[in-house]
JSON list of C-alpha atoms in Angstrom, two decimals:
[
{"chain": "D", "resi": 12, "resn": "MET", "atom": "CA", "xyz": [117.28, 106.72, 118.01]},
{"chain": "D", "resi": 13, "resn": "THR", "atom": "CA", "xyz": [120.54, 105.04, 117.07]},
{"chain": "D", "resi": 14, "resn": "SER", "atom": "CA", "xyz": [121.36, 102.21, 119.48]},
{"chain": "D", "resi": 15, "resn": "LEU", "atom": "CA", "xyz": [124.54, 102.47, 121.50]},
{"chain": "D", "resi": 16, "resn": "ALA", "atom": "CA", "xyz": [124.93, 98.72, 121.82]},
{"chain": "D", "resi": 17, "resn": "GLY", "atom": "CA", "xyz": [128.62, 97.77, 121.58]},
{"chain": "D", "resi": 18, "resn": "ASN", "atom": "CA", "xyz": [129.70, 101.37, 122.30]},
{"chain": "D", "resi": 19, "resn": "VAL", "atom": "CA", "xyz": [131.90, 102.38, 125.22]},
{"chain": "D", "resi": 20, "resn": "ALA", "atom": "CA", "xyz": [131.22, 105.71, 126.87]},
{"chain": "D", "resi": 21, "resn": "LEU", "atom": "CA", "xyz": [133.38, 107.57, 129.39]},
{"chain": "D", "resi": 22, "resn": "VAL", "atom": "CA", "xyz": [131.77, 110.13, 131.64]},
{"chain": "D", "resi": 23, "resn": "THR", "atom": "CA", "xyz": [133.70, 112.46, 133.97]},
{"chain": "D", "resi": 24, "resn": "GLY", "atom": "CA", "xyz": [132.15, 113.87, 137.09]},
{"chain": "D", "resi": 25, "resn": "ALA", "atom": "CA", "xyz": [130.08, 110.68, 137.13]},
{"chain": "D", "resi": 26, "resn": "SER", "atom": "CA", "xyz": [129.73, 110.39, 140.87]},
{"chain": "D", "resi": 27, "resn": "SER", "atom": "CA", "xyz": [126.64, 112.61, 141.18]},
{"chain": "D", "resi": 28, "resn": "GLY", "atom": "CA", "xyz": [124.24, 114.94, 139.49]},
{"chain": "D", "resi": 29, "resn": "ILE", "atom": "CA", "xyz": [124.36, 115.33, 135.71]},
{"chain": "D", "resi": 30, "resn": "GLY", "atom": "CA", "xyz": [127.25, 112.92, 135.34]},
{"chain": "D", "resi": 31, "resn": "ALA", "atom": "CA", "xyz": [125.52, 110.12, 137.22]},
{"chain": "D", "resi": 32, "resn": "ALA", "atom": "CA", "xyz": [122.25, 110.67, 135.36]},
{"chain": "D", "resi": 33, "resn": "THR", "atom": "CA", "xyz": [124.05, 110.74, 132.00]},
{"chain": "D", "resi": 34, "resn": "ALA", "atom": "CA", "xyz": [125.85, 107.45, 132.76]},
{"chain": "D", "resi": 35, "resn": "VAL", "atom": "CA", "xyz": [122.59, 105.73, 133.60]},
{"chain": "D", "resi": 36, "resn": "ALA", "atom": "CA", "xyz": [120.87, 107.15, 130.51]},
{"chain": "D", "resi": 37, "resn": "LEU", "atom": "CA", "xyz": [123.75, 106.05, 128.21]},
{"chain": "D", "resi": 38, "resn": "ALA", "atom": "CA", "xyz": [123.59, 102.55, 129.72]},
{"chain": "D", "resi": 39, "resn": "ALA", "atom": "CA", "xyz": [119.85, 102.39, 129.09]},
{"chain": "D", "resi": 40, "resn": "ALA", "atom": "CA", "xyz": [120.61, 103.23, 125.46]},
{"chain": "D", "resi": 41, "resn": "GLY", "atom": "CA", "xyz": [123.03, 100.22, 125.29]},
{"chain": "D", "resi": 42, "resn": "ALA", "atom": "CA", "xyz": [126.45, 101.65, 126.08]},
{"chain": "D", "resi": 43, "resn": "ARG", "atom": "CA", "xyz": [129.06, 100.19, 128.42]},
{"chain": "D", "resi": 44, "resn": "LEU", "atom": "CA", "xyz": [130.26, 102.86, 130.86]},
{"chain": "D", "resi": 45, "resn": "VAL", "atom": "CA", "xyz": [133.52, 104.10, 132.25]},
{"chain": "D", "resi": 46, "resn": "LEU", "atom": "CA", "xyz": [132.83, 106.19, 135.31]},
{"chain": "D", "resi": 47, "resn": "VAL", "atom": "CA", "xyz": [135.42, 108.79, 136.24]},
{"chain": "D", "resi": 48, "resn": "ALA", "atom": "CA", "xyz": [135.41, 111.03, 139.35]},
{"chain": "D", "resi": 49, "resn": "ARG", "atom": "CA", "xyz": [137.33, 111.51, 142.57]},
{"chain": "D", "resi": 50, "resn": "ARG", "atom": "CA", "xyz": [134.82, 109.89, 144.97]},
{"chain": "D", "resi": 51, "resn": "GLU", "atom": "CA", "xyz": [135.18, 106.13, 144.52]},
{"chain": "D", "resi": 52, "resn": "ASP", "atom": "CA", "xyz": [132.39, 105.24, 146.94]},
{"chain": "D", "resi": 53, "resn": "ARG", "atom": "CA", "xyz": [129.90, 107.41, 145.06]},
{"chain": "D", "resi": 54, "resn": "LEU", "atom": "CA", "xyz": [131.08, 105.99, 141.74]},
{"chain": "D", "resi": 55, "resn": "ARG", "atom": "CA", "xyz": [130.34, 102.49, 142.95]},
{"chain": "D", "resi": 56, "resn": "ASP", "atom": "CA", "xyz": [126.75, 103.57, 143.80]},
{"chain": "D", "resi": 57, "resn": "VAL", "atom": "CA", "xyz": [126.38, 104.90, 140.23]},
{"chain": "D", "resi": 58, "resn": "ALA", "atom": "CA", "xyz": [127.86, 101.69, 138.85]},
{"chain": "D", "resi": 59, "resn": "THR", "atom": "CA", "xyz": [125.09, 99.78, 140.64]},
{"chain": "D", "resi": 60, "resn": "ALA", "atom": "CA", "xyz": [122.50, 102.04, 138.96]},
{"chain": "D", "resi": 61, "resn": "VAL", "atom": "CA", "xyz": [124.17, 101.56, 135.59]},
{"chain": "D", "resi": 62, "resn": "VAL", "atom": "CA", "xyz": [123.92, 97.79, 135.96]},
{"chain": "D", "resi": 63, "resn": "ALA", "atom": "CA", "xyz": [120.27, 98.09, 136.99]},
{"chain": "D", "resi": 64, "resn": "ALA", "atom": "CA", "xyz": [119.68, 100.06, 133.73]},
{"chain": "D", "resi": 65, "resn": "GLY", "atom": "CA", "xyz": [121.06, 97.09, 131.77]},
{"chain": "D", "resi": 66, "resn": "GLY", "atom": "CA", "xyz": [124.67, 98.23, 131.28]},
{"chain": "D", "resi": 67, "resn": "SER", "atom": "CA", "xyz": [128.08, 97.47, 132.65]},
{"chain": "D", "resi": 68, "resn": "ALA", "atom": "CA", "xyz": [130.48, 99.88, 134.34]},
{"chain": "D", "resi": 69, "resn": "LEU", "atom": "CA", "xyz": [134.14, 100.30, 135.01]},
{"chain": "D", "resi": 70, "resn": "VAL", "atom": "CA", "xyz": [134.89, 102.52, 138.07]},
{"chain": "D", "resi": 71, "resn": "VAL", "atom": "CA", "xyz": [137.99, 104.68, 137.60]},
{"chain": "D", "resi": 72, "resn": "PRO", "atom": "CA", "xyz": [138.73, 107.12, 140.44]},
{"chain": "D", "resi": 73, "resn": "ALA", "atom": "CA", "xyz": [140.62, 110.10, 139.01]},
{"chain": "D", "resi": 74, "resn": "ASP", "atom": "CA", "xyz": [140.98, 113.87, 139.30]},
{"chain": "D", "resi": 75, "resn": "VAL", "atom": "CA", "xyz": [140.45, 115.45, 135.90]},
{"chain": "D", "resi": 76, "resn": "SER", "atom": "CA", "xyz": [142.80, 118.35, 136.78]},
{"chain": "D", "resi": 77, "resn": "ASP", "atom": "CA", "xyz": [145.71, 115.84, 137.01]},
{"chain": "D", "resi": 78, "resn": "ALA", "atom": "CA", "xyz": [146.90, 114.95, 133.47]},
{"chain": "D", "resi": 79, "resn": "GLY", "atom": "CA", "xyz": [148.67, 111.82, 134.69]},
{"chain": "D", "resi": 80, "resn": "GLN", "atom": "CA", "xyz": [145.57, 110.44, 136.35]},
{"chain": "D", "resi": 81, "resn": "VAL", "atom": "CA", "xyz": [143.49, 111.22, 133.29]},
{"chain": "D", "resi": 82, "resn": "ASP", "atom": "CA", "xyz": [145.95, 109.49, 130.93]},
{"chain": "D", "resi": 83, "resn": "ALA", "atom": "CA", "xyz": [145.95, 106.40, 133.08]},
{"chain": "D", "resi": 84, "resn": "ALA", "atom": "CA", "xyz": [142.15, 106.39, 133.31]},
{"chain": "D", "resi": 85, "resn": "VAL", "atom": "CA", "xyz": [141.60, 106.68, 129.61]},
{"chain": "D", "resi": 86, "resn": "ARG", "atom": "CA", "xyz": [144.32, 104.20, 128.74]},
{"chain": "D", "resi": 87, "resn": "GLY", "atom": "CA", "xyz": [142.94, 101.70, 131.31]},
{"chain": "D", "resi": 88, "resn": "ALA", "atom": "CA", "xyz": [139.40, 102.09, 129.91]},
{"chain": "D", "resi": 89, "resn": "ALA", "atom": "CA", "xyz": [140.56, 101.50, 126.36]},
{"chain": "D", "resi": 90, "resn": "GLU", "atom": "CA", "xyz": [142.50, 98.40, 127.47]},
{"chain": "D", "resi": 91, "resn": "GLU", "atom": "CA", "xyz": [139.55, 97.06, 129.45]},
{"chain": "D", "resi": 92, "resn": "PHE", "atom": "CA", "xyz": [136.96, 97.48, 126.72]},
{"chain": "D", "resi": 93, "resn": "GLY", "atom": "CA", "xyz": [139.06, 97.59, 123.57]},
{"chain": "D", "resi": 94, "resn": "ARG", "atom": "CA", "xyz": [137.61, 100.88, 122.34]},
{"chain": "D", "resi": 95, "resn": "LEU", "atom": "CA", "xyz": [136.23, 104.30, 123.38]},
{"chain": "D", "resi": 96, "resn": "ASP", "atom": "CA", "xyz": [133.29, 105.65, 121.36]},
{"chain": "D", "resi": 97, "resn": "ILE", "atom": "CA", "xyz": [131.79, 108.47, 123.44]},
{"chain": "D", "resi": 98, "resn": "VAL", "atom": "CA", "xyz": [133.39, 110.85, 125.91]},
{"chain": "D", "resi": 99, "resn": "VAL", "atom": "CA", "xyz": [131.31, 113.25, 128.06]},
{"chain": "D", "resi": 100, "resn": "ASN", "atom": "CA", "xyz": [133.37, 116.01, 129.66]},
{"chain": "D", "resi": 101, "resn": "ASN", "atom": "CA", "xyz": [131.02, 116.69, 132.57]},
{"chain": "D", "resi": 102, "resn": "ALA", "atom": "CA", "xyz": [133.26, 117.26, 135.59]},
{"chain": "D", "resi": 103, "resn": "GLY", "atom": "CA", "xyz": [132.79, 120.87, 136.71]},
{"chain": "D", "resi": 104, "resn": "LEU", "atom": "CA", "xyz": [133.18, 123.31, 139.56]},
{"chain": "D", "resi": 105, "resn": "MET", "atom": "CA", "xyz": [131.18, 126.44, 140.33]},
{"chain": "D", "resi": 106, "resn": "ARG", "atom": "CA", "xyz": [132.35, 129.43, 142.30]},
{"chain": "D", "resi": 107, "resn": "MET", "atom": "CA", "xyz": [130.39, 132.72, 142.44]},
{"chain": "D", "resi": 108, "resn": "GLY", "atom": "CA", "xyz": [130.83, 136.14, 144.01]},
{"chain": "D", "resi": 109, "resn": "PRO", "atom": "CA", "xyz": [132.06, 139.67, 143.31]},
{"chain": "D", "resi": 110, "resn": "ALA", "atom": "CA", "xyz": [135.54, 139.90, 141.83]},
{"chain": "D", "resi": 111, "resn": "LEU", "atom": "CA", "xyz": [136.64, 142.44, 144.45]},
{"chain": "D", "resi": 112, "resn": "GLN", "atom": "CA", "xyz": [136.01, 139.86, 147.18]},
{"chain": "D", "resi": 113, "resn": "ALA", "atom": "CA", "xyz": [137.18, 136.81, 145.26]},
{"chain": "D", "resi": 114, "resn": "SER", "atom": "CA", "xyz": [139.87, 134.43, 146.31]},
{"chain": "D", "resi": 115, "resn": "LEU", "atom": "CA", "xyz": [142.55, 133.81, 143.68]},
{"chain": "D", "resi": 116, "resn": "ASP", "atom": "CA", "xyz": [142.61, 130.22, 144.87]},
{"chain": "D", "resi": 117, "resn": "ASP", "atom": "CA", "xyz": [138.91, 129.89, 143.85]},
{"chain": "D", "resi": 118, "resn": "TRP", "atom": "CA", "xyz": [139.64, 131.37, 140.45]},
{"chain": "D", "resi": 119, "resn": "ASN", "atom": "CA", "xyz": [142.53, 128.94, 139.90]},
{"chain": "D", "resi": 120, "resn": "ALA", "atom": "CA", "xyz": [140.35, 125.99, 141.05]},
{"chain": "D", "resi": 121, "resn": "LEU", "atom": "CA", "xyz": [137.75, 126.94, 138.41]},
{"chain": "D", "resi": 122, "resn": "LEU", "atom": "CA", "xyz": [140.41, 126.98, 135.75]},
{"chain": "D", "resi": 123, "resn": "ALA", "atom": "CA", "xyz": [141.94, 123.72, 136.91]},
{"chain": "D", "resi": 124, "resn": "VAL", "atom": "CA", "xyz": [138.70, 121.73, 136.73]},
{"chain": "D", "resi": 125, "resn": "ASN", "atom": "CA", "xyz": [136.56, 123.50, 134.14]},
{"chain": "D", "resi": 126, "resn": "VAL", "atom": "CA", "xyz": [139.29, 124.24, 131.62]},
{"chain": "D", "resi": 127, "resn": "GLN", "atom": "CA", "xyz": [142.38, 122.15, 132.31]},
{"chain": "D", "resi": 128, "resn": "GLY", "atom": "CA", "xyz": [140.19, 119.16, 133.09]},
{"chain": "D", "resi": 129, "resn": "VAL", "atom": "CA", "xyz": [138.46, 119.39, 129.73]},
{"chain": "D", "resi": 130, "resn": "LEU", "atom": "CA", "xyz": [141.84, 119.76, 128.02]},
{"chain": "D", "resi": 131, "resn": "ASN", "atom": "CA", "xyz": [143.31, 116.75, 129.81]},
{"chain": "D", "resi": 132, "resn": "VAL", "atom": "CA", "xyz": [140.42, 114.48, 129.03]},
{"chain": "D", "resi": 133, "resn": "THR", "atom": "CA", "xyz": [140.09, 115.59, 125.44]},
{"chain": "D", "resi": 134, "resn": "HIS", "atom": "CA", "xyz": [143.81, 115.22, 124.74]},
{"chain": "D", "resi": 135, "resn": "ALA", "atom": "CA", "xyz": [143.92, 111.73, 126.21]},
{"chain": "D", "resi": 136, "resn": "ALA", "atom": "CA", "xyz": [140.66, 110.53, 124.60]},
{"chain": "D", "resi": 137, "resn": "LEU", "atom": "CA", "xyz": [140.71, 112.04, 121.12]},
{"chain": "D", "resi": 138, "resn": "PRO", "atom": "CA", "xyz": [143.03, 109.42, 119.46]},
{"chain": "D", "resi": 139, "resn": "HIS", "atom": "CA", "xyz": [140.80, 106.66, 120.84]},
{"chain": "D", "resi": 140, "resn": "LEU", "atom": "CA", "xyz": [137.67, 108.34, 119.48]},
{"chain": "D", "resi": 141, "resn": "VAL", "atom": "CA", "xyz": [139.19, 108.70, 116.03]},
{"chain": "D", "resi": 142, "resn": "GLU", "atom": "CA", "xyz": [140.16, 105.03, 116.08]},
{"chain": "D", "resi": 143, "resn": "ALA", "atom": "CA", "xyz": [136.74, 103.90, 117.23]},
{"chain": "D", "resi": 144, "resn": "ALA", "atom": "CA", "xyz": [134.92, 105.99, 114.62]},
{"chain": "D", "resi": 145, "resn": "ALA", "atom": "CA", "xyz": [136.80, 104.13, 111.87]},
{"chain": "D", "resi": 146, "resn": "ASP", "atom": "CA", "xyz": [135.09, 100.80, 112.66]},
{"chain": "D", "resi": 147, "resn": "SER", "atom": "CA", "xyz": [132.00, 101.85, 114.65]},
{"chain": "D", "resi": 148, "resn": "PRO", "atom": "CA", "xyz": [128.62, 100.34, 113.63]},
{"chain": "D", "resi": 149, "resn": "ARG", "atom": "CA", "xyz": [127.31, 103.88, 114.14]},
{"chain": "D", "resi": 150, "resn": "GLY", "atom": "CA", "xyz": [129.96, 105.22, 111.74]},
{"chain": "D", "resi": 151, "resn": "VAL", "atom": "CA", "xyz": [130.83, 107.96, 114.16]},
{"chain": "D", "resi": 152, "resn": "ALA", "atom": "CA", "xyz": [132.31, 108.76, 117.64]},
{"chain": "D", "resi": 153, "resn": "ASP", "atom": "CA", "xyz": [131.21, 111.59, 119.94]},
{"chain": "D", "resi": 154, "resn": "LEU", "atom": "CA", "xyz": [132.86, 114.12, 122.20]},
{"chain": "D", "resi": 155, "resn": "VAL", "atom": "CA", "xyz": [130.42, 116.06, 124.32]},
{"chain": "D", "resi": 156, "resn": "THR", "atom": "CA", "xyz": [131.24, 118.77, 126.86]},
{"chain": "D", "resi": 157, "resn": "VAL", "atom": "CA", "xyz": [128.74, 119.94, 129.45]},
{"chain": "D", "resi": 158, "resn": "SER", "atom": "CA", "xyz": [129.06, 123.69, 129.54]},
{"chain": "D", "resi": 159, "resn": "SER", "atom": "CA", "xyz": [126.50, 126.15, 130.94]},
{"chain": "D", "resi": 160, "resn": "THR", "atom": "CA", "xyz": [124.26, 129.01, 129.94]},
{"chain": "D", "resi": 161, "resn": "ALA", "atom": "CA", "xyz": [127.06, 130.98, 131.58]},
{"chain": "D", "resi": 162, "resn": "GLY", "atom": "CA", "xyz": [129.06, 130.15, 128.49]},
{"chain": "D", "resi": 163, "resn": "TRP", "atom": "CA", "xyz": [126.68, 132.32, 126.46]},
{"chain": "D", "resi": 164, "resn": "VAL", "atom": "CA", "xyz": [125.57, 134.97, 128.97]},
{"chain": "D", "resi": 165, "resn": "ALA", "atom": "CA", "xyz": [127.92, 136.50, 131.58]},
{"chain": "D", "resi": 166, "resn": "ARG", "atom": "CA", "xyz": [126.38, 137.95, 134.79]},
{"chain": "D", "resi": 167, "resn": "PRO", "atom": "CA", "xyz": [127.67, 139.78, 137.83]},
{"chain": "D", "resi": 168, "resn": "GLY", "atom": "CA", "xyz": [129.44, 137.39, 140.24]},
{"chain": "D", "resi": 169, "resn": "THR", "atom": "CA", "xyz": [130.17, 134.78, 137.59]},
{"chain": "D", "resi": 170, "resn": "ALA", "atom": "CA", "xyz": [133.01, 136.42, 135.67]},
{"chain": "D", "resi": 171, "resn": "VAL", "atom": "CA", "xyz": [135.61, 133.62, 135.96]},
{"chain": "D", "resi": 172, "resn": "TYR", "atom": "CA", "xyz": [133.01, 130.83, 135.91]},
{"chain": "D", "resi": 173, "resn": "SER", "atom": "CA", "xyz": [131.80, 132.32, 132.58]},
{"chain": "D", "resi": 174, "resn": "LEU", "atom": "CA", "xyz": [135.34, 132.67, 131.40]},
{"chain": "D", "resi": 175, "resn": "THR", "atom": "CA", "xyz": [135.77, 128.90, 131.76]},
{"chain": "D", "resi": 176, "resn": "LYS", "atom": "CA", "xyz": [132.48, 128.12, 130.03]},
{"chain": "D", "resi": 177, "resn": "PHE", "atom": "CA", "xyz": [132.98, 130.53, 127.17]},
{"chain": "D", "resi": 178, "resn": "GLY", "atom": "CA", "xyz": [136.44, 129.03, 126.82]},
{"chain": "D", "resi": 179, "resn": "VAL", "atom": "CA", "xyz": [135.34, 125.40, 126.54]},
{"chain": "D", "resi": 180, "resn": "ASN", "atom": "CA", "xyz": [132.72, 126.44, 124.01]},
{"chain": "D", "resi": 181, "resn": "ALA", "atom": "CA", "xyz": [135.34, 127.99, 121.80]},
{"chain": "D", "resi": 182, "resn": "PHE", "atom": "CA", "xyz": [137.71, 125.07, 122.31]},
{"chain": "D", "resi": 183, "resn": "SER", "atom": "CA", "xyz": [134.99, 122.62, 121.32]},
{"chain": "D", "resi": 184, "resn": "GLU", "atom": "CA", "xyz": [134.24, 124.54, 118.14]},
{"chain": "D", "resi": 185, "resn": "GLY", "atom": "CA", "xyz": [137.86, 124.56, 117.11]},
{"chain": "D", "resi": 186, "resn": "ILE", "atom": "CA", "xyz": [138.24, 120.84, 117.80]},
{"chain": "D", "resi": 187, "resn": "ARG", "atom": "CA", "xyz": [134.97, 120.17, 115.94]},
{"chain": "D", "resi": 188, "resn": "GLN", "atom": "CA", "xyz": [136.37, 121.65, 112.77]},
{"chain": "D", "resi": 189, "resn": "GLU", "atom": "CA", "xyz": [139.58, 119.65, 113.11]},
{"chain": "D", "resi": 190, "resn": "VAL", "atom": "CA", "xyz": [138.04, 116.22, 113.52]},
{"chain": "D", "resi": 191, "resn": "LEU", "atom": "CA", "xyz": [134.80, 116.30, 111.60]},
{"chain": "D", "resi": 192, "resn": "GLY", "atom": "CA", "xyz": [136.57, 114.71, 108.62]},
{"chain": "D", "resi": 193, "resn": "LYS", "atom": "CA", "xyz": [137.60, 111.85, 110.93]},
{"chain": "D", "resi": 194, "resn": "ARG", "atom": "CA", "xyz": [133.95, 111.04, 111.75]},
{"chain": "D", "resi": 195, "resn": "VAL", "atom": "CA", "xyz": [134.18, 112.46, 115.30]},
{"chain": "D", "resi": 196, "resn": "ARG", "atom": "CA", "xyz": [131.28, 114.73, 116.26]},
{"chain": "D", "resi": 197, "resn": "VAL", "atom": "CA", "xyz": [131.87, 117.42, 118.85]},
{"chain": "D", "resi": 198, "resn": "GLY", "atom": "CA", "xyz": [129.01, 118.94, 120.78]},
{"chain": "D", "resi": 199, "resn": "VAL", "atom": "CA", "xyz": [128.32, 121.21, 123.75]},
{"chain": "D", "resi": 200, "resn": "VAL", "atom": "CA", "xyz": [125.29, 121.00, 126.02]},
{"chain": "D", "resi": 201, "resn": "GLY", "atom": "CA", "xyz": [124.69, 124.20, 127.97]},
{"chain": "D", "resi": 202, "resn": "PRO", "atom": "CA", "xyz": [122.38, 123.61, 130.94]},
{"chain": "D", "resi": 203, "resn": "GLY", "atom": "CA", "xyz": [120.65, 126.39, 132.77]},
{"chain": "D", "resi": 204, "resn": "THR", "atom": "CA", "xyz": [119.78, 126.14, 136.48]},
{"chain": "D", "resi": 205, "resn": "VAL", "atom": "CA", "xyz": [119.88, 122.48, 137.51]},
{"chain": "D", "resi": 206, "resn": "ASP", "atom": "CA", "xyz": [118.90, 121.07, 140.91]},
{"chain": "D", "resi": 207, "resn": "THR", "atom": "CA", "xyz": [122.22, 119.43, 141.79]},
{"chain": "D", "resi": 208, "resn": "GLU", "atom": "CA", "xyz": [124.79, 119.62, 144.60]},
{"chain": "D", "resi": 209, "resn": "ILE", "atom": "CA", "xyz": [127.19, 121.79, 142.62]},
{"chain": "D", "resi": 210, "resn": "GLY", "atom": "CA", "xyz": [126.13, 124.89, 144.52]},
{"chain": "D", "resi": 211, "resn": "ASP", "atom": "CA", "xyz": [126.46, 123.24, 147.95]},
{"chain": "D", "resi": 212, "resn": "SER", "atom": "CA", "xyz": [130.09, 124.22, 148.22]},
{"chain": "D", "resi": 213, "resn": "LEU", "atom": "CA", "xyz": [129.43, 127.88, 147.65]},
{"chain": "D", "resi": 214, "resn": "PRO", "atom": "CA", "xyz": [130.02, 130.32, 150.55]},
{"chain": "D", "resi": 215, "resn": "ALA", "atom": "CA", "xyz": [126.80, 131.17, 152.44]},
{"chain": "D", "resi": 216, "resn": "GLU", "atom": "CA", "xyz": [126.50, 134.61, 150.83]},
{"chain": "D", "resi": 217, "resn": "ALA", "atom": "CA", "xyz": [126.89, 133.28, 147.28]},
{"chain": "D", "resi": 218, "resn": "ARG", "atom": "CA", "xyz": [124.52, 130.41, 147.95]},
{"chain": "D", "resi": 219, "resn": "ALA", "atom": "CA", "xyz": [121.91, 132.83, 149.27]},
{"chain": "D", "resi": 220, "resn": "ALA", "atom": "CA", "xyz": [122.28, 134.98, 146.16]},
{"chain": "D", "resi": 221, "resn": "LEU", "atom": "CA", "xyz": [121.83, 131.93, 143.94]},
{"chain": "D", "resi": 222, "resn": "GLU", "atom": "CA", "xyz": [118.70, 130.94, 145.89]},
{"chain": "D", "resi": 223, "resn": "ARG", "atom": "CA", "xyz": [117.27, 134.49, 145.51]},
{"chain": "D", "resi": 224, "resn": "ASN", "atom": "CA", "xyz": [117.90, 134.45, 141.75]},
{"chain": "D", "resi": 225, "resn": "THR", "atom": "CA", "xyz": [116.13, 131.11, 141.33]},
{"chain": "D", "resi": 226, "resn": "ALA", "atom": "CA", "xyz": [113.34, 131.60, 143.87]},
{"chain": "D", "resi": 227, "resn": "GLY", "atom": "CA", "xyz": [110.06, 130.26, 142.51]},
{"chain": "D", "resi": 228, "resn": "MET", "atom": "CA", "xyz": [111.78, 128.64, 139.56]},
{"chain": "D", "resi": 229, "resn": "GLU", "atom": "CA", "xyz": [111.25, 124.94, 138.83]},
{"chain": "D", "resi": 230, "resn": "LYS", "atom": "CA", "xyz": [114.85, 123.91, 138.24]},
{"chain": "D", "resi": 231, "resn": "LEU", "atom": "CA", "xyz": [115.99, 121.38, 135.67]},
{"chain": "D", "resi": 232, "resn": "ARG", "atom": "CA", "xyz": [116.67, 117.93, 136.91]},
{"chain": "D", "resi": 233, "resn": "SER", "atom": "CA", "xyz": [119.88, 116.07, 136.11]},
{"chain": "D", "resi": 234, "resn": "GLU", "atom": "CA", "xyz": [117.92, 113.69, 133.98]},
{"chain": "D", "resi": 235, "resn": "ASP", "atom": "CA", "xyz": [116.81, 116.52, 131.73]},
{"chain": "D", "resi": 236, "resn": "VAL", "atom": "CA", "xyz": [120.43, 117.29, 130.85]},
{"chain": "D", "resi": 237, "resn": "ALA", "atom": "CA", "xyz": [121.19, 113.61, 130.48]},
{"chain": "D", "resi": 238, "resn": "ASP", "atom": "CA", "xyz": [118.38, 113.37, 127.95]},
{"chain": "D", "resi": 239, "resn": "ALA", "atom": "CA", "xyz": [120.07, 116.14, 125.91]},
{"chain": "D", "resi": 240, "resn": "VAL", "atom": "CA", "xyz": [123.40, 114.33, 125.92]},
{"chain": "D", "resi": 241, "resn": "VAL", "atom": "CA", "xyz": [121.83, 111.04, 124.86]},
{"chain": "D", "resi": 242, "resn": "TYR", "atom": "CA", "xyz": [119.81, 112.76, 122.12]},
{"chain": "D", "resi": 243, "resn": "MET", "atom": "CA", "xyz": [122.99, 114.33, 120.81]},
{"chain": "D", "resi": 244, "resn": "VAL", "atom": "CA", "xyz": [124.98, 111.10, 120.57]},
{"chain": "D", "resi": 245, "resn": "THR", "atom": "CA", "xyz": [122.18, 108.91, 119.24]},
{"chain": "D", "resi": 246, "resn": "ARG", "atom": "CA", "xyz": [121.53, 110.93, 116.05]},
{"chain": "D", "resi": 247, "resn": "PRO", "atom": "CA", "xyz": [122.30, 109.19, 112.71]},
{"chain": "D", "resi": 248, "resn": "ARG", "atom": "CA", "xyz": [125.86, 109.79, 111.47]},
{"chain": "D", "resi": 249, "resn": "ARG", "atom": "CA", "xyz": [124.65, 112.51, 109.01]},
{"chain": "D", "resi": 250, "resn": "VAL", "atom": "CA", "xyz": [123.38, 114.66, 111.92]},
{"chain": "D", "resi": 251, "resn": "ALA", "atom": "CA", "xyz": [125.72, 116.70, 114.13]},
{"chain": "D", "resi": 252, "resn": "ILE", "atom": "CA", "xyz": [124.15, 118.73, 116.95]},
{"chain": "D", "resi": 253, "resn": "ASN", "atom": "CA", "xyz": [127.00, 121.05, 117.94]},
{"chain": "D", "resi": 254, "resn": "HIS", "atom": "CA", "xyz": [125.31, 123.34, 120.53]},
{"chain": "D", "resi": 255, "resn": "MET", "atom": "CA", "xyz": [122.27, 122.74, 122.67]},
{"chain": "D", "resi": 256, "resn": "LEU", "atom": "CA", "xyz": [120.98, 125.15, 125.37]},
{"chain": "D", "resi": 257, "resn": "VAL", "atom": "CA", "xyz": [118.70, 123.54, 127.92]},
{"chain": "D", "resi": 258, "resn": "ARG", "atom": "CA", "xyz": [117.15, 126.10, 130.23]},
{"chain": "D", "resi": 259, "resn": "ALA", "atom": "CA", "xyz": [114.63, 125.83, 133.05]},
{"chain": "D", "resi": 260, "resn": "ALA", "atom": "CA", "xyz": [111.36, 127.03, 131.55]},
{"chain": "D", "resi": 261, "resn": "GLU", "atom": "CA", "xyz": [111.22, 130.18, 133.77]},
{"chain": "D", "resi": 262, "resn": "GLN", "atom": "CA", "xyz": [114.92, 131.05, 133.38]},
{"chain": "D", "resi": 263, "resn": "THR", "atom": "CA", "xyz": [115.51, 134.45, 131.72]},
{"chain": "D", "resi": 264, "resn": "TRP", "atom": "CA", "xyz": [119.27, 134.39, 131.34]}
]
């Protein structure tokens, strides 16, 4: 495993779940962390865990759907640490339910976080990644987006959620081809069913449907997805892992 010592990693959606676990895992691999999410109190708890793992952390409260907040967060991180080597687009929102009963506000919220948020972060961070890759001891910088198995398989009740995940997969592939000559690797990790709080905000009916679909399944843990992200960014420069699906062992879709 390539050490991440001296590298700076920015993780969005870092206040809980996959984002928090990824931040701690990157710190354990040697990276300094920039933690981005809306909930500052939760970010400070994660920062404590990062320090316990041997790293250091900068807490930056920001909403990824707001381009101005994202620009300020990325610029502040680069000024604080002098570089930006790894970006993990993890912030995400899940809404489920039949289209005939869906709220247009819910659909727009999915687009704002899952698509516009990824665009905002990538646009702000990409120049810094290119710059860091030019003098990195690893010889490379990394942009990773946490997608979903819903970005490969669409199912009833997840039409717009899948739209957002298929979309960021395609976006990532296009960006990958643009920047590979600049020593920036672009990868997508697609988790299956993970035991996180992302489903807690679902309406009761949708939450019950999700629980029925996953009954008896041993769900992934956030740390399992974090392991995949760390594996991706710690490969030697010659290795680019562009897509990784990580499903719960009993998951069929």
